[in-house]
XYZ file of C-alpha atoms in Angstrom:
618
model
C 88.681 79.409 59.731
C 92.275 78.265 60.149
C 93.675 75.292 58.190
C 97.060 73.930 59.210
C 99.191 72.631 56.368
C 101.375 69.578 56.154
C 104.696 69.501 57.973
C 106.573 69.967 54.717
C 104.579 73.134 54.027
C 105.318 74.477 57.473
C 109.071 74.387 56.966
C 109.246 76.841 54.081
C 109.877 79.801 56.353
C 113.313 78.701 57.442
C 115.841 76.056 56.565
C 116.793 76.100 60.255
C 113.452 74.744 61.489
C 114.107 71.501 63.356
C 111.969 68.386 63.750
C 111.889 66.497 67.036
C 110.636 62.937 66.450
C 109.086 60.925 69.231
C 111.192 58.114 70.634
C 108.233 55.793 70.339
C 107.859 55.052 74.033
C 107.453 58.565 75.422
C 103.729 58.959 74.955
C 104.176 61.303 71.993
C 106.268 63.772 73.983
C 108.858 65.843 72.109
C 111.529 68.008 73.684
C 111.840 71.460 72.128
C 114.261 73.842 73.757
C 113.560 73.814 77.484
C 109.963 72.580 77.171
C 108.484 69.125 76.758
C 105.649 69.220 74.258
C 103.065 66.654 73.320
C 102.009 66.226 69.726
C 100.499 69.371 68.167
C 102.293 71.590 70.671
C 100.296 70.885 73.850
C 102.320 71.703 76.944
C 102.965 68.816 79.299
C 102.305 70.727 82.505
C 104.013 68.131 84.664
C 107.285 68.636 82.841
C 107.279 72.388 82.175
C 109.584 74.077 84.694
C 107.656 75.903 87.372
C 107.096 79.578 86.710
C 106.254 80.218 90.332
C 109.855 81.016 91.228
C 109.205 84.621 90.323
C 106.355 84.923 92.830
C 106.429 87.895 95.111
C 108.492 89.912 92.697
C 108.362 93.547 93.784
C 108.334 96.244 91.123
C 110.705 98.686 92.729
C 112.848 96.382 94.811
C 113.957 93.566 92.539
C 117.641 93.904 91.623
C 118.446 93.103 88.016
C 121.649 91.287 88.797
C 119.990 87.882 88.742
C 120.378 85.104 86.225
C 116.983 84.357 84.702
C 116.410 81.896 81.851
C 120.158 81.596 81.410
C 120.646 85.305 80.761
C 123.611 87.187 82.169
C 122.373 90.242 84.026
C 124.072 93.516 84.835
C 126.359 93.047 87.815
C 127.442 95.499 90.461
C 125.760 97.401 93.263
C 123.824 99.823 91.086
C 120.295 98.578 90.568
C 118.835 98.928 87.097
C 115.263 100.033 86.488
C 113.999 99.688 82.919
C 110.606 101.158 82.110
C 108.825 101.617 78.831
C 105.966 103.491 77.287
C 104.262 101.857 74.320
C 105.919 102.490 71.005
C 103.424 104.974 69.651
C 101.790 104.289 66.318
C 102.662 106.929 63.748
C 99.499 106.825 61.675
C 98.777 110.261 63.203
C 100.531 112.863 65.402
C 100.665 112.379 69.192
C 97.421 112.791 71.106
C 96.724 113.512 74.769
C 96.538 109.828 75.672
C 100.091 109.297 74.428
C 101.246 112.393 76.296
C 99.573 111.203 79.516
C 101.290 107.816 79.400
C 104.653 109.433 78.768
C 104.270 112.083 81.475
C 103.487 109.344 83.992
C 106.434 107.258 82.818
C 108.723 110.265 83.115
C 107.622 110.937 86.699
C 108.315 107.300 87.581
C 111.715 107.427 85.866
C 112.691 110.619 87.688
C 111.643 109.150 91.030
C 113.705 106.014 90.415
C 116.700 108.179 89.570
C 116.219 110.010 92.882
C 116.545 106.601 94.551
C 119.955 106.224 92.920
C 119.045 103.573 90.375
C 120.400 103.256 86.863
C 117.254 104.092 84.936
C 116.668 103.175 81.308
C 113.515 104.983 80.202
C 112.429 103.706 76.786
C 109.935 105.284 74.448
C 109.658 105.416 70.678
C 107.484 104.905 67.638
C 105.868 101.911 65.960
C 106.199 102.568 62.237
C 105.090 99.538 60.229
C 101.760 98.246 59.016
C 98.775 98.839 56.809
C 97.541 101.952 58.622
C 100.924 103.634 58.244
C 100.983 103.024 54.519
C 97.442 104.410 54.227
C 98.311 107.487 56.298
C 101.376 108.150 54.165
C 99.348 107.887 50.978
C 96.719 110.246 52.391
C 99.392 112.833 53.185
C 101.018 112.509 49.777
C 104.307 111.165 51.098
C 106.161 107.873 51.134
C 105.828 105.638 54.219
C 109.419 106.438 55.165
C 108.916 110.201 54.873
C 105.658 110.001 56.799
C 107.301 108.031 59.616
C 110.183 110.507 59.834
C 107.754 113.412 60.175
C 105.479 111.887 62.801
C 108.312 110.335 64.797
C 109.957 113.752 64.962
C 106.690 115.274 66.185
C 106.836 112.948 69.194
C 110.371 114.063 69.996
C 109.326 117.711 69.756
C 106.384 117.172 72.100
C 108.464 115.200 74.599
C 110.961 118.064 74.749
C 108.148 120.541 75.398
C 106.832 118.315 78.205
C 110.248 117.881 79.900
C 110.330 114.148 79.128
C 113.702 112.708 80.158
C 113.759 109.512 78.097
C 117.011 107.586 77.746
C 116.236 105.567 74.619
C 114.034 106.432 71.653
C 113.550 103.412 69.426
C 111.954 103.429 65.989
C 110.807 100.134 64.519
C 112.311 101.247 61.210
C 115.761 101.361 62.848
C 118.174 98.875 61.324
C 119.146 97.450 64.714
C 115.496 96.769 65.495
C 114.914 94.822 62.283
C 117.949 92.629 62.975
C 116.721 91.768 66.469
C 113.160 91.086 65.269
C 114.454 88.607 62.701
C 116.679 86.891 65.262
C 113.805 86.642 67.739
C 111.505 85.278 65.018
C 114.060 82.581 64.218
C 114.300 81.593 67.879
C 110.548 81.141 68.102
C 110.497 79.280 64.799
C 113.240 76.915 65.907
C 111.275 76.244 69.078
C 108.477 74.848 66.938
C 106.025 77.645 67.701
C 105.505 79.079 64.208
C 103.518 77.340 61.489
C 101.904 78.341 58.219
C 98.166 78.244 57.595
C 95.288 79.791 55.703
C 93.023 82.049 57.700
C 89.653 83.551 56.942
C 87.902 85.923 59.305
C 86.788 89.441 60.146
C 89.662 91.916 60.162
C 89.821 95.323 61.867
C 92.108 97.547 59.822
C 92.489 100.016 62.714
C 93.498 97.308 65.211
C 95.383 95.463 62.464
C 94.140 92.142 63.804
C 91.478 89.534 63.206
C 88.499 89.667 65.538
C 86.338 86.928 67.011
C 82.707 87.479 66.025
C 81.552 87.195 69.638
C 83.610 90.258 70.650
C 82.153 92.479 67.909
C 79.224 94.869 68.122
C 76.253 95.076 65.786
C 77.145 95.002 62.073
C 80.492 93.434 63.003
C 81.799 96.731 64.363
C 85.025 96.770 66.346
C 84.186 97.772 69.954
C 87.307 99.954 70.082
C 86.993 101.876 66.807
C 83.243 101.467 66.148
C 83.951 100.667 62.514
C 82.892 97.504 60.650
C 85.456 94.739 60.364
C 85.985 93.439 56.843
C 86.100 89.798 55.689
C 89.624 88.776 54.787
C 91.304 85.551 53.791
C 95.041 85.137 53.531
C 97.928 82.749 53.898
C 99.910 83.634 57.043
C 102.357 82.367 59.595
C 100.895 81.731 63.049
C 102.309 81.755 66.559
C 101.223 78.810 68.722
C 99.786 80.918 71.539
C 97.464 78.118 72.668
C 100.490 76.050 73.656
C 101.251 78.525 76.431
C 97.809 78.737 78.000
C 98.631 76.643 81.072
C 102.044 78.266 81.467
C 100.474 81.737 81.426
C 97.720 80.706 83.833
C 100.316 79.389 86.279
C 102.570 82.402 85.899
C 99.865 84.982 86.479
C 98.432 83.053 89.422
C 101.880 82.853 91.003
C 102.738 86.483 90.238
C 99.708 88.648 91.043
C 101.875 91.786 90.954
C 102.631 91.161 87.285
C 99.439 93.034 86.355
C 98.460 96.344 87.897
C 96.115 97.835 88.920
C 94.825 94.647 90.527
C 91.502 94.778 88.699
C 93.362 94.273 85.415
C 94.363 90.833 86.701
C 90.799 89.529 86.587
C 90.364 90.836 83.052
C 93.449 89.036 81.777
C 92.668 85.836 83.648
C 89.263 85.872 81.981
C 90.809 86.073 78.529
C 93.116 83.160 79.271
C 90.454 81.009 80.927
C 88.177 81.421 77.909
C 90.865 79.788 75.802
C 93.791 81.188 73.852
C 93.862 80.906 70.089
C 96.946 80.926 67.929
C 97.329 84.272 66.196
C 98.657 85.367 62.840
C 102.109 86.956 62.985
C 102.520 87.839 59.321
C 100.634 89.625 56.576
C 100.758 88.803 52.885
C 98.784 91.912 51.935
C 101.041 94.471 53.668
C 104.278 95.574 52.026
C 105.337 98.193 54.598
C 106.927 96.034 57.259
C 109.838 93.754 58.160
C 110.029 90.793 55.752
C 109.559 87.342 57.243
C 112.975 85.610 57.245
C 113.305 83.493 54.087
C 109.865 84.477 52.808
C 109.767 87.966 51.327
C 106.151 87.518 50.227
C 105.127 88.151 53.850
C 105.852 90.881 56.380
C 105.889 90.411 60.136
C 102.698 91.419 61.953
C 103.023 94.869 63.456
C 102.522 93.744 67.073
C 105.016 90.883 66.842
C 107.402 93.494 65.471
C 106.685 96.440 67.785
C 106.789 94.598 71.116
C 110.398 93.710 70.422
C 111.260 97.399 70.426
C 111.453 97.149 74.213
C 114.443 94.849 73.763
C 116.033 96.355 70.645
C 116.072 99.755 72.380
C 118.541 98.324 74.894
C 121.165 97.683 72.224
C 123.688 100.411 71.525
C 123.666 102.118 68.153
C 127.410 101.646 67.853
C 127.355 97.861 68.212
C 126.183 95.238 65.759
C 122.622 94.390 66.741
C 122.388 91.136 68.625
C 119.469 89.833 70.666
C 121.567 88.480 73.516
C 123.609 91.675 73.832
C 120.410 93.702 74.027
C 118.996 91.353 76.655
C 122.196 91.605 78.681
C 121.840 95.398 78.767
C 118.844 95.403 81.090
C 116.181 92.856 80.254
C 113.677 92.022 81.716
C 111.959 95.383 81.908
C 110.893 96.474 85.370
C 107.711 98.102 84.098
C 105.660 98.310 80.918
C 103.374 101.336 81.186
C 100.467 101.122 78.734
C 96.899 102.180 78.074
C 94.290 99.572 78.921
C 93.329 99.197 75.251
C 96.560 97.314 74.498
C 96.558 95.163 77.627
C 95.939 91.885 75.774
C 99.052 92.306 73.635
C 101.289 93.026 76.635
C 99.772 90.664 79.195
C 99.046 87.631 76.996
C 100.780 87.687 73.601
C 104.077 89.213 74.742
C 104.743 86.898 77.721
C 104.025 83.847 75.563
C 106.369 85.099 72.850
C 109.107 85.641 75.425
C 108.644 82.169 76.899
C 108.919 80.698 73.421
C 112.196 82.547 72.836
C 113.574 81.540 76.245
C 113.539 85.090 77.615
C 112.241 86.494 80.889
C 108.830 88.070 81.317
C 108.797 91.746 82.426
C 108.302 92.391 86.124
C 105.084 94.355 85.729
C 102.545 95.555 83.183
C 100.526 98.564 84.350
C 97.437 99.430 82.316
C 96.125 102.933 82.967
C 92.705 104.268 82.024
C 91.388 106.574 79.325
C 90.983 110.345 79.334
C 87.753 112.175 78.600
C 87.091 115.869 78.064
C 84.263 117.593 79.906
C 82.852 114.162 80.688
C 82.767 113.058 77.041
C 84.890 110.665 75.026
C 87.299 112.573 72.795
C 87.305 112.180 69.034
C 87.956 114.125 65.857
C 84.418 113.400 64.671
C 83.091 115.017 67.874
C 85.342 118.037 67.458
C 86.511 117.878 71.077
C 90.059 116.587 70.824
C 92.644 117.852 73.293
C 95.882 118.633 71.492
C 98.833 118.184 73.875
C 101.041 120.711 72.091
C 98.306 123.342 72.288
C 97.887 122.632 75.986
C 101.563 122.817 76.903
C 102.108 125.986 74.872
C 99.130 127.644 76.523
C 99.791 126.614 80.126
C 103.340 125.242 80.295
C 104.748 121.789 80.977
C 104.568 121.975 84.783
C 100.851 122.742 84.763
C 100.037 119.966 82.302
C 102.174 117.397 84.096
C 100.824 118.314 87.528
C 97.154 118.350 86.595
C 97.065 114.945 84.934
C 99.235 113.240 87.554
C 97.467 114.871 90.506
C 93.871 114.768 89.304
C 93.729 111.373 87.580
C 93.992 108.422 89.942
C 96.600 106.396 88.135
C 95.031 103.296 86.634
C 91.503 104.682 86.402
C 89.855 106.809 83.739
C 90.212 110.570 84.146
C 88.535 113.713 82.884
C 89.852 117.078 81.711
C 88.007 120.359 81.819
C 89.793 123.652 81.372
C 87.991 125.256 84.287
C 89.065 122.523 86.684
C 92.553 122.481 85.181
C 93.059 126.191 85.848
C 91.485 126.079 89.314
C 93.526 123.092 90.509
C 96.853 124.275 89.151
C 96.382 127.820 90.454
C 95.331 126.635 93.897
C 98.117 124.098 94.296
C 101.133 125.442 92.418
C 100.582 129.213 92.369
C 98.944 129.635 95.776
C 99.889 126.813 98.145
C 103.479 126.438 96.936
C 104.396 129.575 94.990
C 102.837 132.140 97.287
C 104.265 130.502 100.416
C 107.766 130.665 98.975
C 107.333 134.221 97.731
C 106.085 135.744 100.952
C 108.679 133.882 103.038
C 111.537 135.117 100.873
C 110.059 138.613 101.002
C 110.105 138.588 104.803
C 113.651 137.198 104.825
C 114.843 139.995 102.544
C 113.147 142.671 104.611
C 114.341 141.434 107.980
C 117.481 139.340 107.356
C 118.976 140.756 104.138
C 117.981 137.532 102.296
C 120.482 135.550 104.372
C 119.605 132.553 106.547
C 120.446 133.397 110.169
C 120.282 129.779 111.429
C 120.839 126.205 110.317
C 117.502 124.550 109.623
C 118.364 121.762 112.081
C 118.879 124.329 114.861
C 115.845 126.399 113.891
C 113.445 123.464 114.228
C 114.705 122.136 117.584
C 111.792 121.389 119.882
C 109.321 121.969 117.052
C 106.944 119.227 115.870
C 106.758 120.782 112.398
C 109.774 118.746 111.261
C 108.057 115.495 112.253
C 104.952 116.421 110.286
C 107.036 117.102 107.181
C 109.020 113.882 107.578
C 105.840 111.814 107.860
C 104.420 113.371 104.705
C 107.673 112.733 102.836
C 107.520 109.057 103.817
C 103.930 108.889 102.611
C 104.927 110.433 99.298
C 107.732 107.917 98.860
C 105.379 105.025 99.582
C 102.898 106.301 97.015
C 105.571 106.860 94.369
C 106.837 103.322 94.889
C 103.331 101.941 94.441
C 102.655 104.075 91.357
C 99.990 106.053 93.212
C 101.143 109.271 91.608
C 98.068 111.271 92.562
C 98.486 110.346 96.223
C 102.194 111.209 96.083
C 101.304 114.690 94.814
C 98.684 115.034 97.526
C 101.147 114.158 100.292
C 103.717 116.646 99.012
C 101.131 119.392 98.604
C 100.091 118.776 102.200
C 103.568 119.925 103.274
C 102.701 123.252 101.668
C 99.340 123.319 103.438
C 101.010 122.624 106.777
C 103.560 125.344 106.020
C 100.874 127.917 105.258
C 99.040 127.074 108.479
C 102.306 127.376 110.384
C 102.986 130.819 108.903
C 99.468 132.058 109.601
C 99.563 130.772 113.166
C 103.009 132.146 114.073
C 102.712 135.382 112.044
C 106.477 136.086 111.826
C 105.770 139.522 110.314
C 104.252 140.526 113.661
C 107.042 138.935 115.679
C 109.685 140.890 113.792
C 107.966 144.108 114.842
C 108.227 143.084 118.509
C 112.016 142.742 118.333
C 114.297 140.813 120.703
C 113.492 137.155 121.313
C 110.360 137.445 119.189
C 112.473 138.487 116.201
C 114.731 135.476 116.748
C 111.686 133.196 116.785
C 110.387 134.844 113.619
C 113.724 134.326 111.874
C 113.650 130.645 112.840
C 110.129 130.387 111.431
C 111.358 131.640 108.065
C 114.222 129.139 108.009
C 111.780 126.342 108.871
C 109.413 127.271 106.045
C 112.221 127.622 103.512
C 113.584 124.202 104.461
C 110.087 122.804 103.949
C 109.998 124.481 100.536
C 113.304 122.868 99.631
C 111.932 119.470 100.609
C 108.789 120.080 98.552
C 110.968 120.897 95.544
C 113.039 117.738 95.932
C 110.011 115.490 96.457
C 107.843 117.017 93.718
C 110.645 117.174 91.129
C 109.533 113.951 89.385
C 106.201 115.632 88.639
C 107.120 119.287 88.000
C 110.875 119.378 87.312
C 111.061 122.925 85.945
C 109.029 124.437 88.777
C 111.124 122.614 91.352
C 114.344 123.844 89.768
C 113.043 127.420 90.027
C 112.331 126.853 93.721
C 115.825 125.453 94.293
C 117.301 128.368 92.379
C 115.529 130.911 94.585
C 116.878 129.067 97.605
C 120.396 129.811 96.372
C 121.266 126.497 94.690
C 122.839 126.096 91.261
C 121.434 124.035 88.409
C 124.176 121.460 88.974
C 123.204 121.162 92.638
C 119.559 120.671 91.709
C 120.403 118.004 89.142
C 122.420 116.161 91.800
C 119.445 115.953 94.187
C 118.503 112.466 95.435
C 115.655 111.249 97.600
C 118.009 111.559 100.587
C 117.703 115.326 100.114
C 114.083 115.143 101.244
C 115.435 114.733 104.774
C 115.503 117.759 107.015
C 118.701 119.755 107.470
C 120.130 120.905 104.130
C 119.769 124.674 104.615
C 122.606 126.208 106.615
C 123.185 129.584 108.226
C 124.764 132.117 105.898
C 123.130 130.836 102.690
C 121.971 133.776 100.595
C 118.579 133.486 98.945
C 117.845 134.782 95.459
C 115.484 137.639 94.698
C 111.888 136.675 95.422
C 109.711 136.403 92.334
C 106.774 134.180 91.405
C 107.917 130.647 90.564
C 104.542 129.881 89.032
C 102.352 132.562 87.482
C 98.612 132.314 87.977
C 96.684 131.246 84.906
C 93.411 132.524 83.535
C 90.547 130.385 82.316
C 90.356 131.852 78.838
C 89.921 129.211 76.171
C 90.140 131.785 73.408
C 93.090 133.661 74.856
C 96.577 133.913 73.491
C 98.658 130.792 73.849
C 101.861 130.786 75.800
C 104.845 130.260 73.531
C 102.981 131.350 70.415
C 106.208 132.386 68.700
C 107.148 128.756 68.147
C 103.639 127.387 67.921
C 103.345 127.625 64.160
C 106.429 125.572 63.394
C 105.701 122.850 65.938
C 102.023 122.535 65.089
C 102.847 122.232 61.400
C 105.140 119.293 62.122
C 102.661 117.729 64.533
C 99.754 117.871 62.128
C 101.390 116.665 58.948
C 100.063 113.277 57.950
C 96.971 113.534 60.125
C 94.288 111.025 59.141
C 91.173 109.720 60.815
C 92.194 107.026 63.298
C-alpha cells in the first residue's frame, strides 16, 4: 500500500524542487516543463504535444542529425548508429544468454559499419543493488572488488568472442554517477518524483516490488520461482502513471518502436491494464548511488542502470554532463535486450526520458530465451551452458554462427551439441571451407595460384553473377530487418550455388581437355573465387575471423579486409594477376565429443578462474 505524504514532506529530496500553483481559472492545470498537468500529475492529453511526429521512424535509415526535444544532434553527412546491449548484472559471471545478446549486437554493429555509418556499440555492467552486495559477501570480497572481478570477466569473454564494442560503461564509473544525479534532478524538478511509504511483496532477485496478481502459488516470482518477501519502506517514487496516455499514443503512432511485432501487443497490454508509480529508491540498500540531498536512500538499480546508455556516450576525458552525453549520439538507434527485461525498456525507460525532456530510443528489440537439449537451463538442473567453455572448445566463429544462424532472432532457441557440430561442420567447413580449398587447389595446379582473368571478364554471359547478386541483396535486406538467421541463410546459399556450379562444370575435367576447355575452366575458378570473396565480405558481421582467413587466402592484407564495406559485396573486385595464398582449411571440422579436450586449454584455467569468482545462485 502506498501513502503519499504532504507537499512539505515531498520536497525534502531537493531544495531545487519547484511548485507550480494554479492560476485559479485554469481548471487546476499546472505547467511543468513542456507539459501541462492537472492536479496530482494527470496529463492533460489535449495539451501534451503530439508524440506522433516520430511515426514511421525506420531503424536503419533515420539520420541522427535531427533536432529532437531541443537537443543538438551530430551534424555532417556521416550517419550515426548507436546500439546497446543491456548492462549486465554482475551478481554472477556472464552466462550464455548474455553472450547471445552481445554476439547479435556485434553482428548488427559490424553490418552497420559496412554500410559506412559511425557506429557506437555500447555494452557494460550494472553494478549496484542488493544482489551485488549479497554476491560480494558470499565470495568474501567487498562490493567494489566483486564488481571489478566480474566486470573484467565480461571483457575477457567479449574478447574471446570477437566482440567489437566501442564503449564499455560500468555503473560504478564516476561519470555515470554524475549523469544519474543530474537526470534525477531533472525529473524531480519536473514534478515527477515524490516520497511515500510502500508496503508490498518484494522479489530480491528482480529487485522490485511485485503485484500479487502476477505471482505464482506461494507468492513466487514467475521469473525466478522463489517466494517474494513482505517489505515496507519509505521510498521516493516516479510518477509513471502520469505518462500512461503519452506512452499509449507514442506506441500506437510508432509500431516499429517495439520488435519483434508480437512484443508490441505484450507492452500495450501492460499499459492498458494501468500503470502504477514505481519506487526509484531503496532505504535498505547501501551499495548504490545516493539520492541527491538524501544520503539515507540509494537510487533504485533500474533507474540507475538504464542511464548507462546515455552516460556511456560521454568521454572519459571530459567532465560528465548530461547534455554533452546526449549530444554525442542520443537517442539510441537500437536497444537489444532479452524479453525478460522488456517492461523496464519499453515502459519505464520511455516515461523517464519524457519526464527529463529527452528523446525515446528508435527501437527496442526483445529477443527470446535459450534452452539446452529442449530444457530450460539452470544451475540447480546442472545443465548450464558456459560461454567461455563453448568458445574455447569450438572457437568464436562456430559459436557466433550457430546461434545467429539457428535461432530465429526474436524467438526462443535451443542448443544441443550434436546439432551445433553438425550445422557448423556442414555450413562453414563443408559448404564454404571445402569450396574455397578445392578451388584454390585447382588454381595452384593449373594456373600457378595466379588469377588469369578479371572476375568481370570471366563471368561475361554467365547467369551465375546474377544469382549471387540477388542473394547478396536478400542478405542485406535481412540484416537491415534484424533477421540475422535469414541473412546467414542467404549468404550460405551463395556457397551452395557455387558448389553446384563447380560440380556441374567440373573444371578439373576441362583442364585435362586443354585449349578452349582449359580457358573455360580457368574462368570457372575465377568466378568461384570471386563468389568466395563476396561470401567473406557479406558474412563478416557474423564470423569475422573466418572471413578474414578467406580474404587472406585470396591474397588480401589485414588492412584491406578491415577496409571492406558493403559495396565490396558487388561483383568485380578480383583482377587478373592477383596471386592467391597457399590453400589450407579456413575452418577445421569439429567432432561431437563432449568429453574431449577443449580448444585453447592453455589459457582456460586463468580465464575460467576469473569468470567463476563470485558465483552465487541467481
